[in-house]
Amino acid sequence: MLEDPCRAPAEAAVAYHPDGLLVVEDGHVTAFGPYAEIAPTLGAETPVTAFPGKLITPGFVDAHIHYPQTDVVAAWGSQLLDWLTTHTFPAEQAFADRAHADEAAAFFLDELLRNGTTSALVFGTVHKTSVDALFEAALSRDMRLIAGKVLMDRHAPAGLTDTVETGRTDTEALIRVWRGRGRLGYAVTPRFAVTSSDAQLAMAGEVAAAHPDVLIHTHMSENLDEVARVGELFPHCRDYLDVYARFGLVTSRSVFAHCVHASDDALRRMQRAGASAAFCPSSNLLLGSGLFSLKQACECGVTVGLGTDIGAGASFSLPHMMGEAYKVGQLAGETLDPLHAFYLATLAGARALRIDDKVGNLAPGKEADFLVLDLSATPLLARRTAGAATLAEKLFILSVLGDDRAIERTYLAGRLAHARTA
Ligand code: GUN
Ligand code: ZN
């Protein structure tokens, strides 16, 4: 992907070579283009692996996910605020135990790789050690991953709250130890405006300002009851975004998950600040949160990535999220182009996470995080893609019918990190 399909025809945003060659050296892409052009430039001794009939793509970028919520995927019967209390907070309490966090982190990262996700912006829990566990596991897999300890000092069970001071100390310690190690990055992570006091939001803004390379990651305008609650808690703020703005949390390094109920005015203020939105269609449908308008966000100029939002979302698969985003668009009278959907799952996510100079497409110089996709992975996929004439058609069929079985191989920095076994 090259251009933003919000501003250019989707076809112009894609570089597709039916018989292509990707050249990788020392973990980086050194060339990508038609085989006939690039092959003659390589030395005779260069090893070449052929994947006939397969599609080589950049790895997927998940712009919003919670690693401690794997065990609440597919929870029945509630919307956001009740879902947090009934399902999510109890599951997150278990991460006080480092052994539990280690096991969950390993499962989580393997699941990402099985689904072709090579980078992600990840919520931990309030426990510092939950993020230590995740970073340790991501470092050993050499993943480009950004994560943070949740800040929440009110309106949550006692075992799940920190304070302004412990939140600051733990966040600073995590930044000091992990930021920049391997391919890791840090995000200051207040859960949302409901669960942080004014003083804690102010502290989050101060810590983010003191570390210009860290992201800010939180939720905003997901659910109407949540929006109303924030209005009650912050009566003097103009809207939900203004709560974050007052504490220095709306910046070019901010990623706001959801933004389903954000006004044009709020989205334009996000655009002016350079802040991004994470569109999480599976979560929005399952929790009944509402229909995000990609058209509105595009028109307001906001960078939008695609998030699974595990465990409110029901799948780790970004291709599945492309299909869910299409369905949300259908309900809202907006037809999502498959190439635009693919952009959301790759380069747009990298842009939102400010790692697009390193990953997100296969341009020379980028880190070689790439996938080998099998568009014949199931009998139905094979039957439907066999008759598909264009790349856009194939990607659309993948987004509706595909899952982890379509990810034949996942490479991290040129090294095989996952191979489908059956
Ligand atoms: N808002 C605050 N916390 C959460 C969470 O864990 N998941 C989702 N989807 N929304 C939230
Ligand atoms: Zn979330």
Coordinates of C-alpha atoms and ligand atoms in Angstrom, one line a residue:
M1 CA 0.0 0.0 0.0
L2 CA 1.3 3.5 -0.9
E3 CA -1.3 6.3 -0.6
D4 CA -4.2 6.9 1.7
P5 CA -7.3 5.6 -0.1
C6 CA -9.3 8.3 1.7
R7 CA -7.6 10.8 -0.6
A8 CA -6.8 8.8 -3.7
P9 CA -8.5 6.0 -5.7
A10 CA -8.0 2.7 -3.8
E11 CA -6.2 1.1 -6.8
A12 CA -3.6 3.9 -6.7
A13 CA -2.9 3.0 -3.1
V14 CA -1.7 -0.5 -4.0
A15 CA 1.4 -1.9 -5.5
Y16 CA 0.6 -5.5 -6.7
H17 CA 2.9 -7.7 -8.7
P18 CA 1.2 -10.9 -10.0
D19 CA 4.6 -12.5 -10.3
G20 CA 6.6 -10.6 -7.7
L21 CA 9.9 -10.9 -5.9
L22 CA 10.5 -9.7 -2.4
V23 CA 14.2 -9.4 -1.4
V24 CA 15.2 -9.5 2.2
E25 CA 18.6 -8.8 3.7
D26 CA 19.4 -8.5 7.4
G27 CA 15.8 -8.4 8.4
H28 CA 14.9 -5.6 6.0
V29 CA 13.3 -5.3 2.6
T30 CA 15.9 -4.4 0.0
A31 CA 13.7 -4.7 -3.1
F32 CA 10.1 -5.5 -4.0
G33 CA 8.7 -5.6 -7.6
P34 CA 8.2 -7.7 -10.7
Y35 CA 10.3 -10.9 -10.6
A36 CA 11.5 -10.3 -14.2
E37 CA 12.9 -7.0 -13.2
I38 CA 14.5 -7.8 -9.9
A39 CA 15.7 -11.4 -10.3
P40 CA 18.5 -10.3 -12.7
T41 CA 19.9 -7.9 -10.1
L42 CA 20.5 -10.7 -7.6
G43 CA 23.7 -12.8 -7.4
A44 CA 23.5 -16.3 -8.7
E45 CA 24.0 -17.7 -5.2
T46 CA 21.0 -15.8 -3.7
P47 CA 18.6 -18.3 -2.2
V48 CA 15.1 -17.9 -3.5
T49 CA 11.9 -19.4 -2.0
A50 CA 9.0 -19.7 -4.4
F51 CA 5.4 -19.5 -3.2
P52 CA 3.4 -20.3 -6.4
G53 CA -0.2 -19.3 -6.2
K54 CA 0.2 -17.6 -2.9
L55 CA 0.0 -13.9 -2.0
I56 CA 2.8 -12.2 -0.2
T57 CA 1.6 -9.2 1.8
P58 CA 2.9 -7.0 4.7
G59 CA 2.1 -8.2 8.1
F60 CA -1.1 -6.9 9.7
V61 CA -1.1 -4.1 12.3
D62 CA -3.7 -4.3 15.0
A63 CA -4.4 -0.7 16.2
H64 CA -6.2 -1.7 19.4
I65 CA -6.2 -4.9 21.4
H66 CA -6.2 -6.1 25.1
Y67 CA -3.9 -9.0 25.8
P68 CA -5.5 -9.8 29.2
Q69 CA -8.9 -10.2 27.6
T70 CA -8.3 -13.4 25.6
D71 CA -10.4 -15.3 28.2
V72 CA -13.4 -13.0 27.8
V73 CA -13.8 -13.4 24.1
A74 CA -17.4 -14.4 23.2
A75 CA -19.0 -13.2 26.5
W76 CA -22.8 -13.2 26.1
G77 CA -25.4 -10.6 26.9
S78 CA -24.0 -7.2 27.9
Q79 CA -23.0 -3.8 26.6
L80 CA -19.8 -1.9 27.5
L81 CA -20.2 -0.8 31.1
D82 CA -21.9 -3.9 32.3
W83 CA -19.5 -6.1 30.2
L84 CA -16.5 -4.4 32.0
T85 CA -17.9 -5.2 35.4
T86 CA -19.3 -8.7 34.7
H87 CA -16.6 -10.2 32.5
T88 CA -13.6 -8.0 32.0
F89 CA -12.6 -6.7 35.5
P90 CA -12.7 -10.2 37.0
A91 CA -10.5 -11.6 34.2
E92 CA -8.0 -8.8 34.5
Q93 CA -7.6 -9.3 38.3
A94 CA -5.9 -12.6 37.5
F95 CA -2.9 -10.7 36.0
A96 CA -1.7 -9.8 39.5
D97 CA -0.1 -13.3 39.2
R98 CA 3.1 -13.2 37.0
A99 CA 2.8 -16.8 36.1
H100 CA -0.7 -16.3 34.7
A101 CA 0.5 -13.2 32.8
D102 CA 3.4 -15.2 31.3
E103 CA 1.1 -17.9 30.1
A104 CA -1.5 -15.5 28.7
A105 CA 1.2 -13.4 27.0
A106 CA 2.7 -16.4 25.2
F107 CA -0.7 -17.6 24.0
F108 CA -1.7 -14.1 22.9
L109 CA 1.4 -13.4 20.9
D110 CA 1.3 -16.8 19.2
E111 CA -2.4 -16.1 18.4
L112 CA -1.4 -12.8 16.8
L113 CA 1.3 -14.5 14.7
R114 CA -1.1 -17.3 13.7
N115 CA -3.5 -14.6 12.4
G116 CA -0.8 -12.7 10.5
T117 CA -0.6 -9.8 12.9
T118 CA 3.0 -8.7 13.2
S119 CA 2.5 -5.4 15.1
A120 CA -0.1 -4.2 17.6
L121 CA -0.9 -1.5 20.1
V122 CA -1.8 -3.4 23.3
F123 CA -3.5 -2.8 26.6
G124 CA -2.1 -4.6 29.6
T125 CA -3.8 -4.6 33.0
V126 CA -3.2 -2.2 35.9
H127 CA -0.5 -4.5 37.1
K128 CA 3.0 -3.4 36.1
T129 CA 4.1 -7.1 35.9
S130 CA 1.4 -7.8 33.2
V131 CA 3.4 -5.5 30.9
D132 CA 6.7 -6.9 31.9
A133 CA 5.4 -10.4 30.9
L134 CA 4.1 -9.2 27.6
F135 CA 7.2 -7.2 26.7
E136 CA 9.5 -10.1 27.7
A137 CA 7.5 -12.5 25.4
A138 CA 7.4 -10.0 22.5
L139 CA 11.2 -9.3 22.8
S140 CA 11.9 -13.0 22.6
R141 CA 9.8 -13.2 19.4
D142 CA 11.4 -9.9 18.0
M143 CA 7.9 -8.4 17.4
R144 CA 7.4 -4.7 16.8
L145 CA 4.9 -4.2 19.6
I146 CA 3.7 -1.2 21.6
A147 CA 2.0 -1.7 25.0
G148 CA 1.3 0.0 28.3
K149 CA 0.2 -0.5 31.8
V150 CA -3.4 0.5 32.3
L151 CA -4.0 3.6 34.5
M152 CA -7.2 3.4 36.5
D153 CA -7.6 4.9 40.0
R154 CA -11.4 4.9 40.4
H155 CA -14.7 3.3 39.6
A156 CA -13.1 -0.2 39.5
P157 CA -12.7 -3.1 42.0
A158 CA -10.0 -2.4 44.6
G159 CA -7.7 -5.1 43.3
L160 CA -7.7 -3.3 39.9
T161 CA -6.9 0.2 40.9
D162 CA -3.6 2.1 41.1
T163 CA -3.1 5.7 42.4
V164 CA -1.7 8.8 40.8
E165 CA 1.7 8.1 42.3
T166 CA 1.9 4.3 41.7
G167 CA 0.6 4.9 38.2
R168 CA 3.3 7.4 37.5
T169 CA 6.1 5.3 39.1
D170 CA 5.1 2.1 37.3
T171 CA 4.7 3.8 34.0
E172 CA 8.0 5.6 34.3
A173 CA 9.8 2.3 35.3
L174 CA 8.3 0.4 32.3
I175 CA 9.3 3.2 29.9
R176 CA 12.8 3.1 31.3
V177 CA 13.2 -0.6 31.1
W178 CA 11.4 -1.5 27.8
R179 CA 11.1 1.4 25.4
G180 CA 13.4 0.9 22.5
R181 CA 14.5 -2.6 23.5
G182 CA 14.4 -4.8 20.4
R183 CA 11.4 -3.5 18.5
L184 CA 9.3 -2.5 21.6
G185 CA 7.5 0.8 22.2
Y186 CA 5.5 2.2 25.1
A187 CA 2.1 3.7 25.3
V188 CA 0.8 5.7 28.3
T189 CA -2.5 3.9 28.8
P190 CA -5.3 5.5 30.8
R191 CA -8.2 3.0 30.4
F192 CA -10.8 5.7 29.8
A193 CA -12.1 8.9 31.3
V194 CA -14.5 7.0 33.6
T195 CA -11.8 5.2 35.5
S196 CA -9.1 7.9 35.9
S197 CA -9.4 10.9 38.2
D198 CA -8.5 14.4 37.0
A199 CA -5.2 14.1 38.8
Q200 CA -4.4 10.8 37.1
L201 CA -5.3 12.1 33.7
A202 CA -3.0 15.1 34.4
M203 CA -0.2 12.8 35.4
A204 CA -0.7 10.7 32.2
G205 CA -0.4 13.9 30.2
E206 CA 2.8 14.9 32.0
V207 CA 4.4 11.5 31.6
A208 CA 3.6 11.5 27.9
A209 CA 5.0 15.0 27.5
A210 CA 8.2 14.0 29.2
H211 CA 8.7 11.1 26.7
P212 CA 8.2 12.4 23.2
D213 CA 8.6 8.9 21.7
V214 CA 5.8 7.2 23.6
L215 CA 2.2 6.9 22.4
I216 CA -1.0 7.7 24.3
H217 CA -3.6 4.9 24.1
T218 CA -7.1 5.0 25.4
H219 CA -10.8 4.6 24.6
M220 CA -13.2 7.3 23.5
S221 CA -16.9 7.7 22.6
E222 CA -17.5 4.0 22.3
N223 CA -21.0 3.6 23.9
L224 CA -23.8 6.1 24.6
D225 CA -24.1 5.2 28.3
E226 CA -20.3 5.7 28.6
V227 CA -20.5 9.0 26.8
A228 CA -23.2 10.2 29.2
R229 CA -21.2 9.0 32.2
V230 CA -18.2 11.0 31.1
G231 CA -20.5 14.0 30.6
E232 CA -21.6 13.6 34.3
L233 CA -18.0 13.2 35.5
F234 CA -16.6 16.1 33.6
P235 CA -19.5 18.6 33.3
H236 CA -17.2 21.5 32.4
C237 CA -15.7 19.8 29.3
R238 CA -17.1 20.5 25.9
D239 CA -17.2 16.8 25.0
Y240 CA -15.4 13.5 25.6
L241 CA -12.4 14.5 23.5
D242 CA -12.1 17.7 25.4
V243 CA -11.6 15.7 28.7
Y244 CA -8.5 14.2 27.2
A245 CA -7.4 17.5 25.5
R246 CA -7.5 19.4 28.9
F247 CA -5.0 17.0 30.3
G248 CA -2.6 17.1 27.3
L249 CA -3.7 13.7 26.0
V250 CA -4.7 14.7 22.4
T251 CA -1.5 14.8 20.4
S252 CA 0.0 13.4 17.2
R253 CA 0.9 10.3 19.3
S254 CA -2.6 9.6 20.6
V255 CA -4.7 6.6 19.5
F256 CA -8.4 6.7 20.5
A257 CA -10.1 3.4 20.3
H258 CA -13.7 3.5 18.9
C259 CA -14.8 7.1 18.3
V260 CA -18.1 5.6 17.3
H261 CA -20.1 8.6 18.7
A262 CA -17.5 11.3 18.0
S263 CA -18.9 14.4 16.3
D264 CA -17.4 16.0 13.2
D265 CA -16.2 18.7 15.4
A266 CA -14.3 16.3 17.7
L267 CA -12.9 14.4 14.7
R268 CA -11.7 17.6 13.1
R269 CA -10.0 18.5 16.4
M270 CA -8.3 15.1 16.4
Q271 CA -7.2 15.7 12.8
R272 CA -5.7 19.1 13.8
A273 CA -3.8 17.5 16.6
G274 CA -2.7 14.6 14.4
A275 CA -4.4 12.0 16.7
S276 CA -5.7 8.7 15.3
A277 CA -8.7 6.5 15.7
A278 CA -8.9 2.7 16.0
F279 CA -12.0 1.3 14.3
C280 CA -13.0 -1.9 16.0
P281 CA -16.0 -3.3 14.1
S282 CA -16.2 -6.7 15.7
S283 CA -16.3 -5.2 19.1
N284 CA -18.7 -2.5 18.2
L285 CA -21.1 -5.1 16.8
L286 CA -20.8 -7.6 19.6
L287 CA -21.2 -5.0 22.4
G288 CA -23.9 -3.2 20.4
S289 CA -21.9 0.0 20.7
G290 CA -22.8 1.6 17.3
L291 CA -21.7 2.0 13.8
F292 CA -18.4 3.8 13.2
S293 CA -18.4 5.9 10.1
L294 CA -15.2 5.6 8.1
K295 CA -16.6 8.0 5.6
Q296 CA -17.0 10.7 8.3
A297 CA -13.5 10.0 9.7
C298 CA -12.1 10.2 6.2
E299 CA -13.9 13.5 5.5
C300 CA -12.6 14.9 8.7
G301 CA -9.1 13.8 7.8
V302 CA -8.5 11.5 10.7
T303 CA -6.0 8.6 10.4
V304 CA -7.9 5.4 11.1
G305 CA -6.4 2.0 11.9
L306 CA -8.3 -1.3 12.4
G307 CA -8.4 -3.0 15.8
T308 CA -9.7 -6.3 16.9
D309 CA -10.3 -5.0 20.4
I310 CA -10.0 -8.5 21.8
G311 CA -11.8 -9.5 24.0
A312 CA -14.9 -7.3 23.2
G313 CA -14.0 -8.2 19.6
A314 CA -14.5 -11.8 18.7
S315 CA -11.5 -12.6 16.5
F316 CA -7.7 -12.0 16.4
S317 CA -7.9 -11.9 12.6
L318 CA -7.4 -8.5 10.8
P319 CA -8.8 -10.0 7.5
H320 CA -11.9 -10.9 9.5
M321 CA -12.0 -7.3 10.8
M322 CA -11.9 -6.1 7.2
G323 CA -15.1 -8.1 6.6
E324 CA -16.7 -6.8 9.7
A325 CA -15.8 -3.2 8.7
Y326 CA -17.5 -3.9 5.4
K327 CA -20.6 -5.0 7.2
V328 CA -20.7 -2.0 9.4
G329 CA -20.3 0.1 6.3
Q330 CA -23.2 -1.7 4.7
L331 CA -25.4 -0.9 7.7
A332 CA -24.4 2.7 7.5
G333 CA -24.9 3.0 3.7
E334 CA -21.1 3.2 3.1
T335 CA -19.5 0.7 0.8
L336 CA -16.0 -0.1 1.9
D337 CA -13.6 -0.8 -1.0
P338 CA -11.6 -4.1 -0.3
L339 CA -8.3 -2.3 -1.0
H340 CA -9.2 0.4 1.4
A341 CA -10.0 -2.3 4.0
F342 CA -6.6 -3.9 3.4
Y343 CA -4.9 -0.5 3.8
L344 CA -6.7 -0.1 7.2
A345 CA -5.3 -3.5 8.3
T346 CA -1.7 -2.7 7.2
L347 CA -0.2 0.8 6.5
A348 CA -3.0 2.8 8.1
G349 CA -2.5 1.0 11.3
A350 CA 1.3 1.6 11.1
R351 CA 0.6 5.3 10.5
A352 CA -1.7 5.4 13.5
L353 CA 1.0 3.8 15.6
R354 CA 3.7 6.1 14.2
I355 CA 5.7 3.1 13.0
D356 CA 5.1 3.5 9.3
D357 CA 8.7 4.4 8.7
K358 CA 9.5 0.9 9.8
V359 CA 6.6 -1.4 8.9
G360 CA 3.2 -1.3 7.2
N361 CA 4.2 -2.1 3.6
L362 CA 7.0 -3.8 1.7
A363 CA 8.9 -0.7 0.6
P364 CA 12.7 -1.1 0.5
G365 CA 14.2 -0.1 3.8
K366 CA 11.2 -1.4 5.9
E367 CA 11.5 -4.2 8.4
A368 CA 10.7 -7.5 6.7
D369 CA 7.5 -8.3 8.5
F370 CA 5.5 -10.2 5.9
L371 CA 3.0 -12.9 5.3
V372 CA 2.4 -15.7 2.8
L373 CA -1.4 -15.9 2.3
D374 CA -3.1 -19.1 1.0
L375 CA -6.3 -17.9 -0.6
S376 CA -7.2 -21.6 -1.2
A377 CA -7.0 -22.5 2.5
T378 CA -10.5 -23.9 2.7
P379 CA -12.6 -25.6 0.0
L380 CA -15.0 -22.6 -0.2
L381 CA -12.2 -20.0 -0.2
A382 CA -10.5 -22.0 -3.0
R383 CA -13.7 -22.2 -5.0
R384 CA -14.6 -18.5 -4.7
T385 CA -11.1 -17.1 -5.2
A386 CA -10.5 -19.4 -8.3
G387 CA -13.2 -17.4 -10.1
A388 CA -12.0 -14.0 -8.8
A389 CA -10.6 -11.7 -11.5
T390 CA -9.0 -8.9 -9.5
L391 CA -6.9 -8.5 -6.4
A392 CA -9.7 -6.5 -4.8
E393 CA -12.2 -9.3 -5.3
K394 CA -9.8 -11.9 -3.8
L395 CA -9.1 -9.7 -0.8
F396 CA -12.9 -9.2 -0.3
I397 CA -13.5 -13.0 -0.4
L398 CA -10.7 -13.4 2.1
S399 CA -12.2 -10.8 4.4
V400 CA -15.6 -12.6 4.4
L401 CA -14.6 -16.2 4.3
G402 CA -11.0 -16.3 5.6
D403 CA -9.5 -16.9 9.0
D404 CA -6.2 -18.0 10.5
R405 CA -6.1 -21.0 8.0
A406 CA -5.4 -18.5 5.2
I407 CA -2.2 -17.4 7.0
E408 CA 0.3 -19.9 5.7
R409 CA 3.4 -18.2 7.0
T410 CA 4.2 -15.2 9.1
Y411 CA 7.7 -13.7 9.0
L412 CA 9.2 -11.2 11.5
A413 CA 12.2 -9.2 10.4
G414 CA 12.8 -11.8 7.6
R415 CA 12.7 -14.8 10.0
L416 CA 9.9 -17.4 9.9
A417 CA 7.8 -16.9 13.1
H418 CA 4.8 -19.0 12.3
A419 CA 4.0 -21.7 9.7
R420 CA 0.6 -23.2 9.4
T421 CA 0.8 -26.9 10.3
A422 CA -2.2 -28.4 8.6
Ligands
GUN1 N1 -13.6 1.1 27.7 C1 -12.9 1.0 28.8 N2 -12.3 -0.2 29.0 C2 -12.6 -0.9 27.9 C3 -12.3 -2.2 27.5 O1 -11.6 -3.0 28.1 N3 -12.8 -2.6 26.3 C4 -13.6 -1.8 25.5 N4 -14.0 -2.3 24.4 N5 -13.9 -0.6 25.9 C5 -13.4 -0.1 27.1
ZN2 ZN -10.6 -1.7 24.0

